Amino acid sequence: EKVEKIMIKFIWKIDEDNNFFCFDTVDTNKNSAKKMEWLKVVRDWSEWTLWNWFKWHWVSIKWILLFLKRERIKKDVEDKSIIMDVFEEQVRKILDIFWKWYWILADRWYDDFKKFKLLIELNFFFCIRLRTNRNVKIIEWKNKWKIKLVWELQEWKYIVEIPWVKQQLYVFVKLFEWFKNPVRVISNKNDEKSIERYLKRWEIERIFKTSKQEFDFEKVWTKSVQKTENLVYLVQLCLWISAYIYNKLHPKFEFIQKKNNNITL
């Protein structure tokens, strides 16, 4: 809570270029990241219980890790209602603190009709990447429609309808040179720049990379939930300090750059 208060104070002003929150989750039992997520069983000393694994729900803005939430998972159980509760808690927290509605950017993990409905009810704009096996109801000319899998869609903008949501949504498909497959996102705003906006979500991936590589988080092995939490929040604090220093020094570096082109950031 103390670290969060520091972050919020630091990010009190959000300009037009940074009016988005990035959502993501880190699974502590991923097969693809056993080096860091070796913690298959963790001990919660507060309750004297063993948990098979847990998830971290992260929210970032302006390259700053803002909100963190740990979710404990029992063996062979993944309760979607718990995940939805965590998501709703974090979204409402944004409203309570900043008193404004911003863009919510998220990866395929958040491709969920209930999440779309919640964001629309709270008057957020969102841009979320779709799963390739997702079915969408495409509205065509003269209100004709057809059901298609997302992976079948070509580069274009599509008007779609989905369960749980009363209003029409928009699916944007675009192929980039540096991506193997087209990027397919869904949004509640008819904006041609939606996919470019979604790509800004990559900032939270940079945070993960920095946490693992720059702070050697992958080399930390512990079976204590509390110790792991303490380390994660310390990394969060370090990331904030580095961002704070950079923002303070940035104008000075620009001034030096103008006087001497040989000096660069």
mmCIF file of C-alpha atoms in Angstrom:
data_model
loop_
_atom_site.group_PDB
_atom_site.id
_atom_site.type_symbol
_atom_site.label_atom_id
_atom_site.label_comp_id
_atom_site.label_asym_id
_atom_site.label_seq_id
_atom_site.Cartn_x
_atom_site.Cartn_y
_atom_site.Cartn_z
ATOM 1 C CA GLU A 1 0.000 0.000 0.000
ATOM 2 C CA LYS A 2 2.861 2.390 0.773
ATOM 3 C CA VAL A 3 4.512 1.680 -2.572
ATOM 4 C CA GLU A 4 1.188 2.188 -4.381
ATOM 5 C CA LYS A 5 0.714 5.586 -2.723
ATOM 6 C CA ILE A 6 4.157 6.656 -3.953
ATOM 7 C CA MET A 7 3.291 5.539 -7.491
ATOM 8 C CA ILE A 8 -0.060 7.323 -7.512
ATOM 9 C CA LYS A 9 1.511 10.560 -6.300
ATOM 10 C CA PHE A 10 4.102 10.296 -9.052
ATOM 11 C CA ILE A 11 1.495 9.689 -11.779
ATOM 12 C CA TRP A 12 -0.995 12.376 -10.795
ATOM 13 C CA LYS A 13 -0.986 13.969 -14.248
ATOM 14 C CA ILE A 14 -1.697 11.905 -17.364
ATOM 15 C CA ASP A 15 -1.258 13.561 -20.746
ATOM 16 C CA GLU A 16 -2.997 12.624 -23.996
ATOM 17 C CA ASP A 17 -0.164 10.373 -25.140
ATOM 18 C CA ASN A 18 -0.229 8.307 -21.948
ATOM 19 C CA ASN A 19 -3.918 7.982 -21.213
ATOM 20 C CA PHE A 20 -3.885 4.192 -21.129
ATOM 21 C CA PHE A 21 -3.493 1.459 -18.534
ATOM 22 C CA CYS A 22 -1.842 -1.838 -19.476
ATOM 23 C CA PHE A 23 -3.088 -5.066 -17.905
ATOM 24 C CA ASP A 24 -1.287 -8.384 -17.761
ATOM 25 C CA THR A 25 -0.807 -11.482 -15.604
ATOM 26 C CA VAL A 26 2.231 -13.512 -14.627
ATOM 27 C CA ASP A 27 1.710 -17.170 -13.908
ATOM 28 C CA THR A 28 4.149 -18.642 -11.372
ATOM 29 C CA ASN A 29 3.848 -22.105 -12.869
ATOM 30 C CA LYS A 30 4.428 -21.601 -16.579
ATOM 31 C CA ASN A 31 6.098 -24.402 -18.496
ATOM 32 C CA SER A 32 7.780 -21.816 -20.707
ATOM 33 C CA ALA A 33 9.415 -20.024 -17.784
ATOM 34 C CA LYS A 34 10.411 -22.720 -15.318
ATOM 35 C CA LYS A 35 13.542 -20.814 -14.384
ATOM 36 C CA MET A 36 11.551 -18.127 -12.601
ATOM 37 C CA GLU A 37 8.294 -19.970 -12.069
ATOM 38 C CA TRP A 38 9.787 -23.079 -10.482
ATOM 39 C CA LEU A 39 7.697 -22.315 -7.406
ATOM 40 C CA LYS A 40 5.140 -25.047 -7.917
ATOM 41 C CA VAL A 41 4.318 -25.189 -4.234
ATOM 42 C CA VAL A 42 4.432 -22.101 -2.004
ATOM 43 C CA ARG A 43 3.844 -21.827 1.697
ATOM 44 C CA ASP A 44 1.607 -19.129 3.136
ATOM 45 C CA TRP A 45 2.832 -18.807 6.713
ATOM 46 C CA SER A 46 -0.055 -16.536 7.668
ATOM 47 C CA GLU A 47 -2.524 -19.395 7.153
ATOM 48 C CA TRP A 48 -0.102 -22.310 7.487
ATOM 49 C CA THR A 49 -1.216 -23.701 4.146
ATOM 50 C CA LEU A 50 0.389 -24.890 0.928
ATOM 51 C CA TRP A 51 -0.714 -23.562 -2.441
ATOM 52 C CA ASN A 52 0.262 -25.192 -5.698
ATOM 53 C CA TRP A 53 0.804 -21.925 -7.548
ATOM 54 C CA PHE A 54 -0.403 -18.342 -7.821
ATOM 55 C CA LYS A 55 -0.831 -15.501 -10.316
ATOM 56 C CA TRP A 56 0.264 -11.903 -10.260
ATOM 57 C CA HIS A 57 -2.111 -9.398 -11.846
ATOM 58 C CA TRP A 58 -0.196 -6.315 -12.970
ATOM 59 C CA VAL A 59 -1.381 -2.858 -14.075
ATOM 60 C CA SER A 60 1.029 -0.287 -15.486
ATOM 61 C CA ILE A 61 0.900 3.254 -16.830
ATOM 62 C CA LYS A 62 3.663 5.470 -18.201
ATOM 63 C CA TRP A 63 6.129 2.562 -17.895
ATOM 64 C CA ILE A 64 5.396 2.473 -14.161
ATOM 65 C CA LEU A 65 4.119 -0.628 -12.391
ATOM 66 C CA LEU A 66 1.115 0.754 -10.520
ATOM 67 C CA PHE A 67 -1.141 -1.961 -9.075
ATOM 68 C CA LEU A 68 -0.236 -5.524 -8.146
ATOM 69 C CA LYS A 69 -2.581 -8.242 -6.977
ATOM 70 C CA ARG A 70 -1.694 -11.799 -5.981
ATOM 71 C CA GLU A 71 -4.210 -14.555 -6.609
ATOM 72 C CA ARG A 72 -3.738 -17.950 -4.986
ATOM 73 C CA ILE A 73 -4.728 -21.001 -7.019
ATOM 74 C CA LYS A 74 -5.558 -24.421 -5.637
ATOM 75 C CA LYS A 75 -4.402 -27.619 -7.287
ATOM 76 C CA ASP A 76 -6.010 -28.256 -10.707
ATOM 77 C CA VAL A 77 -8.475 -25.399 -10.145
ATOM 78 C CA GLU A 78 -8.674 -22.136 -12.040
ATOM 79 C CA ASP A 79 -11.673 -20.160 -10.886
ATOM 80 C CA LYS A 80 -12.593 -17.634 -13.592
ATOM 81 C CA SER A 81 -14.877 -15.788 -11.184
ATOM 82 C CA ILE A 82 -11.852 -14.979 -8.978
ATOM 83 C CA ILE A 83 -9.935 -13.652 -11.990
ATOM 84 C CA MET A 84 -12.942 -11.527 -12.945
ATOM 85 C CA ASP A 85 -13.182 -10.169 -9.381
ATOM 86 C CA VAL A 86 -9.507 -9.158 -9.445
ATOM 87 C CA PHE A 87 -9.950 -7.433 -12.805
ATOM 88 C CA GLU A 88 -13.033 -5.535 -11.632
ATOM 89 C CA GLU A 89 -11.280 -4.482 -8.434
ATOM 90 C CA GLN A 90 -8.328 -3.054 -10.374
ATOM 91 C CA VAL A 91 -10.511 -1.248 -12.926
ATOM 92 C CA ARG A 92 -12.681 0.333 -10.232
ATOM 93 C CA LYS A 93 -9.533 1.340 -8.392
ATOM 94 C CA ILE A 94 -8.439 3.351 -11.428
ATOM 95 C CA LEU A 95 -11.769 5.206 -11.395
ATOM 96 C CA ASP A 96 -11.674 5.830 -7.646
ATOM 97 C CA ILE A 97 -8.164 7.274 -7.736
ATOM 98 C CA PHE A 98 -7.961 9.163 -11.038
ATOM 99 C CA TRP A 99 -11.623 10.134 -11.468
ATOM 100 C CA LYS A 100 -11.387 9.739 -15.231
ATOM 101 C CA TRP A 101 -11.966 7.121 -17.890
ATOM 102 C CA TYR A 102 -8.957 5.913 -19.809
ATOM 103 C CA TRP A 103 -8.047 3.304 -22.370
ATOM 104 C CA ILE A 104 -7.593 -0.251 -21.096
ATOM 105 C CA LEU A 105 -5.042 -2.233 -23.114
ATOM 106 C CA ALA A 106 -4.741 -5.976 -22.580
ATOM 107 C CA ASP A 107 -3.575 -9.168 -24.234
ATOM 108 C CA ARG A 108 -5.545 -12.290 -25.159
ATOM 109 C CA TRP A 109 -5.783 -13.377 -21.520
ATOM 110 C CA TYR A 110 -8.438 -10.654 -21.116
ATOM 111 C CA ASP A 111 -10.484 -11.746 -24.128
ATOM 112 C CA ASP A 112 -13.641 -12.232 -22.078
ATOM 113 C CA PHE A 113 -17.177 -11.021 -22.820
ATOM 114 C CA LYS A 114 -17.867 -10.244 -19.157
ATOM 115 C CA LYS A 115 -14.785 -8.023 -19.011
ATOM 116 C CA PHE A 116 -15.925 -6.173 -22.148
ATOM 117 C CA LYS A 117 -19.350 -5.603 -20.598
ATOM 118 C CA LEU A 118 -17.844 -4.298 -17.356
ATOM 119 C CA LEU A 119 -15.551 -1.826 -19.145
ATOM 120 C CA ILE A 120 -18.446 -0.500 -21.222
ATOM 121 C CA GLU A 121 -20.628 -0.081 -18.128
ATOM 122 C CA LEU A 122 -17.836 1.903 -16.456
ATOM 123 C CA ASN A 123 -17.393 4.065 -19.593
ATOM 124 C CA PHE A 124 -13.836 2.919 -20.348
ATOM 125 C CA PHE A 125 -12.495 2.610 -23.857
ATOM 126 C CA PHE A 126 -10.682 -0.654 -24.395
ATOM 127 C CA CYS A 127 -8.477 -2.314 -26.964
ATOM 128 C CA ILE A 128 -7.945 -6.020 -26.275
ATOM 129 C CA ARG A 129 -6.294 -8.647 -28.426
ATOM 130 C CA LEU A 130 -8.545 -11.531 -29.458
ATOM 131 C CA ARG A 131 -7.865 -15.242 -29.260
ATOM 132 C CA THR A 132 -7.556 -16.834 -32.693
ATOM 133 C CA ASN A 133 -10.222 -19.433 -31.873
ATOM 134 C CA ARG A 134 -12.776 -16.784 -30.881
ATOM 135 C CA ASN A 135 -16.056 -16.756 -32.851
ATOM 136 C CA VAL A 136 -17.451 -13.329 -33.763
ATOM 137 C CA LYS A 137 -20.749 -12.318 -35.328
ATOM 138 C CA ILE A 138 -19.865 -9.949 -38.172
ATOM 139 C CA ILE A 139 -22.463 -7.383 -39.227
ATOM 140 C CA GLU A 140 -22.378 -6.760 -42.957
ATOM 141 C CA TRP A 141 -24.216 -4.509 -45.410
ATOM 142 C CA LYS A 142 -28.014 -4.228 -44.883
ATOM 143 C CA ASN A 143 -27.697 -5.779 -41.410
ATOM 144 C CA LYS A 144 -26.792 -9.187 -42.757
ATOM 145 C CA TRP A 145 -24.476 -11.161 -40.540
ATOM 146 C CA LYS A 146 -22.302 -14.261 -40.410
ATOM 147 C CA ILE A 147 -20.257 -16.101 -37.789
ATOM 148 C CA LYS A 148 -16.511 -16.358 -38.342
ATOM 149 C CA LEU A 149 -13.442 -17.462 -36.445
ATOM 150 C CA VAL A 150 -11.052 -14.630 -35.694
ATOM 151 C CA TRP A 151 -8.100 -16.340 -37.389
ATOM 152 C CA GLU A 152 -10.063 -16.341 -40.680
ATOM 153 C CA LEU A 153 -10.394 -12.544 -40.770
ATOM 154 C CA GLN A 154 -8.304 -10.611 -43.281
ATOM 155 C CA GLU A 155 -6.885 -7.114 -42.822
ATOM 156 C CA TRP A 156 -9.893 -4.876 -42.364
ATOM 157 C CA LYS A 157 -12.237 -3.238 -39.885
ATOM 158 C CA TYR A 158 -15.290 -5.305 -38.898
ATOM 159 C CA ILE A 159 -18.453 -4.371 -37.010
ATOM 160 C CA VAL A 160 -19.344 -7.229 -34.666
ATOM 161 C CA GLU A 161 -21.826 -8.285 -32.041
ATOM 162 C CA ILE A 162 -20.970 -10.498 -29.079
ATOM 163 C CA PRO A 163 -22.936 -12.079 -26.216
ATOM 164 C CA TRP A 164 -23.334 -10.129 -22.961
ATOM 165 C CA VAL A 165 -22.768 -6.799 -24.724
ATOM 166 C CA LYS A 166 -25.689 -4.853 -26.171
ATOM 167 C CA GLN A 167 -23.774 -2.359 -28.278
ATOM 168 C CA GLN A 168 -21.813 -3.056 -31.443
ATOM 169 C CA LEU A 169 -18.045 -3.485 -31.184
ATOM 170 C CA TYR A 170 -15.224 -3.200 -33.712
ATOM 171 C CA VAL A 171 -12.597 -5.731 -34.682
ATOM 172 C CA PHE A 172 -9.442 -4.425 -36.348
ATOM 173 C CA VAL A 173 -7.039 -6.728 -38.170
ATOM 174 C CA LYS A 174 -3.639 -5.578 -39.357
ATOM 175 C CA LEU A 175 -0.421 -7.290 -40.437
ATOM 176 C CA PHE A 176 2.928 -5.825 -39.420
ATOM 177 C CA GLU A 177 6.328 -6.702 -40.873
ATOM 178 C CA TRP A 178 7.767 -7.589 -37.472
ATOM 179 C CA PHE A 179 4.840 -9.897 -36.519
ATOM 180 C CA LYS A 180 4.459 -13.397 -37.877
ATOM 181 C CA ASN A 181 0.648 -13.308 -37.682
ATOM 182 C CA PRO A 182 -1.827 -10.432 -38.044
ATOM 183 C CA VAL A 183 -2.735 -8.492 -34.904
ATOM 184 C CA ARG A 184 -6.451 -8.785 -34.169
ATOM 185 C CA VAL A 185 -7.975 -6.513 -31.547
ATOM 186 C CA ILE A 186 -11.479 -5.679 -30.389
ATOM 187 C CA SER A 187 -12.527 -2.215 -29.260
ATOM 188 C CA ASN A 188 -15.637 -0.309 -28.266
ATOM 189 C CA LYS A 189 -14.497 2.763 -30.207
ATOM 190 C CA ASN A 190 -14.458 3.121 -33.976
ATOM 191 C CA ASP A 191 -10.887 4.344 -34.208
ATOM 192 C CA GLU A 192 -8.540 3.338 -37.032
ATOM 193 C CA LYS A 193 -5.560 3.790 -34.689
ATOM 194 C CA SER A 194 -6.805 1.131 -32.290
ATOM 195 C CA ILE A 195 -4.143 -1.425 -33.224
ATOM 196 C CA GLU A 196 -1.334 1.145 -32.939
ATOM 197 C CA ARG A 197 -2.736 2.047 -29.541
ATOM 198 C CA TYR A 198 -2.808 -1.603 -28.522
ATOM 199 C CA LEU A 199 0.898 -1.941 -29.368
ATOM 200 C CA LYS A 200 1.649 0.491 -26.541
ATOM 201 C CA ARG A 201 0.743 -2.371 -24.233
ATOM 202 C CA TRP A 202 4.240 -3.672 -24.907
ATOM 203 C CA GLU A 203 5.496 -1.366 -22.167
ATOM 204 C CA ILE A 204 4.324 -3.834 -19.512
ATOM 205 C CA GLU A 205 6.322 -6.586 -21.220
ATOM 206 C CA ARG A 206 9.385 -4.375 -20.907
ATOM 207 C CA ILE A 207 8.663 -4.133 -17.190
ATOM 208 C CA PHE A 208 8.634 -7.941 -16.945
ATOM 209 C CA LYS A 209 11.904 -8.133 -18.875
ATOM 210 C CA THR A 210 13.545 -5.539 -16.636
ATOM 211 C CA SER A 211 12.311 -7.290 -13.493
ATOM 212 C CA LYS A 212 13.761 -10.604 -14.601
ATOM 213 C CA GLN A 213 17.021 -9.492 -16.238
ATOM 214 C CA GLU A 214 18.115 -6.222 -14.647
ATOM 215 C CA PHE A 215 17.126 -7.229 -11.108
ATOM 216 C CA ASP A 216 18.034 -10.937 -11.518
ATOM 217 C CA PHE A 217 14.603 -11.921 -10.287
ATOM 218 C CA GLU A 218 14.882 -15.255 -12.079
ATOM 219 C CA LYS A 219 17.691 -16.283 -9.737
ATOM 220 C CA VAL A 220 15.490 -15.948 -6.663
ATOM 221 C CA TRP A 221 14.006 -19.218 -5.477
ATOM 222 C CA THR A 222 11.831 -19.278 -2.401
ATOM 223 C CA LYS A 223 8.833 -21.257 -1.256
ATOM 224 C CA SER A 224 7.522 -18.496 0.987
ATOM 225 C CA VAL A 225 4.687 -16.362 -0.401
ATOM 226 C CA GLN A 226 5.580 -13.445 1.850
ATOM 227 C CA LYS A 227 9.237 -13.424 0.772
ATOM 228 C CA THR A 228 8.223 -13.511 -2.882
ATOM 229 C CA GLU A 229 5.767 -10.644 -2.341
ATOM 230 C CA ASN A 230 8.409 -8.567 -0.564
ATOM 231 C CA LEU A 231 10.838 -9.057 -3.451
ATOM 232 C CA VAL A 232 8.237 -8.143 -6.079
ATOM 233 C CA TYR A 233 7.330 -4.917 -4.273
ATOM 234 C CA LEU A 234 10.999 -4.035 -3.855
ATOM 235 C CA VAL A 235 11.458 -4.435 -7.606
ATOM 236 C CA GLN A 236 8.386 -2.231 -8.126
ATOM 237 C CA LEU A 237 9.905 0.436 -5.889
ATOM 238 C CA CYS A 238 13.240 0.264 -7.740
ATOM 239 C CA LEU A 239 11.466 0.649 -11.085
ATOM 240 C CA TRP A 240 9.674 3.717 -9.774
ATOM 241 C CA ILE A 241 12.896 5.292 -8.466
ATOM 242 C CA SER A 242 14.663 4.775 -11.798
ATOM 243 C CA ALA A 243 11.681 6.281 -13.677
ATOM 244 C CA TYR A 244 11.533 9.215 -11.266
ATOM 245 C CA ILE A 245 15.250 9.988 -11.690
ATOM 246 C CA TYR A 246 14.995 9.691 -15.475
ATOM 247 C CA ASN A 247 12.035 12.102 -15.592
ATOM 248 C CA LYS A 248 13.918 14.583 -13.438
ATOM 249 C CA LEU A 249 17.095 14.420 -15.553
ATOM 250 C CA HIS A 250 15.467 14.135 -18.969
ATOM 251 C CA PRO A 251 14.974 17.916 -19.590
ATOM 252 C CA LYS A 252 18.593 18.570 -18.558
ATOM 253 C CA PHE A 253 19.846 15.940 -20.996
ATOM 254 C CA GLU A 254 17.783 17.541 -23.776
ATOM 255 C CA PHE A 255 19.344 20.920 -22.979
ATOM 256 C CA ILE A 256 22.851 19.458 -23.186
ATOM 257 C CA GLN A 257 21.962 17.710 -26.427
ATOM 258 C CA LYS A 258 21.026 20.989 -28.084
ATOM 259 C CA LYS A 259 24.388 22.500 -27.154
ATOM 260 C CA ASN A 260 26.421 19.463 -28.104
ATOM 261 C CA ASN A 261 25.072 17.005 -30.645
ATOM 262 C CA ASN A 262 27.751 14.481 -29.713
ATOM 263 C CA ILE A 263 26.072 13.867 -26.333
ATOM 264 C CA THR A 264 23.096 11.544 -26.527
ATOM 265 C CA LEU A 265 20.792 9.890 -24.067
#
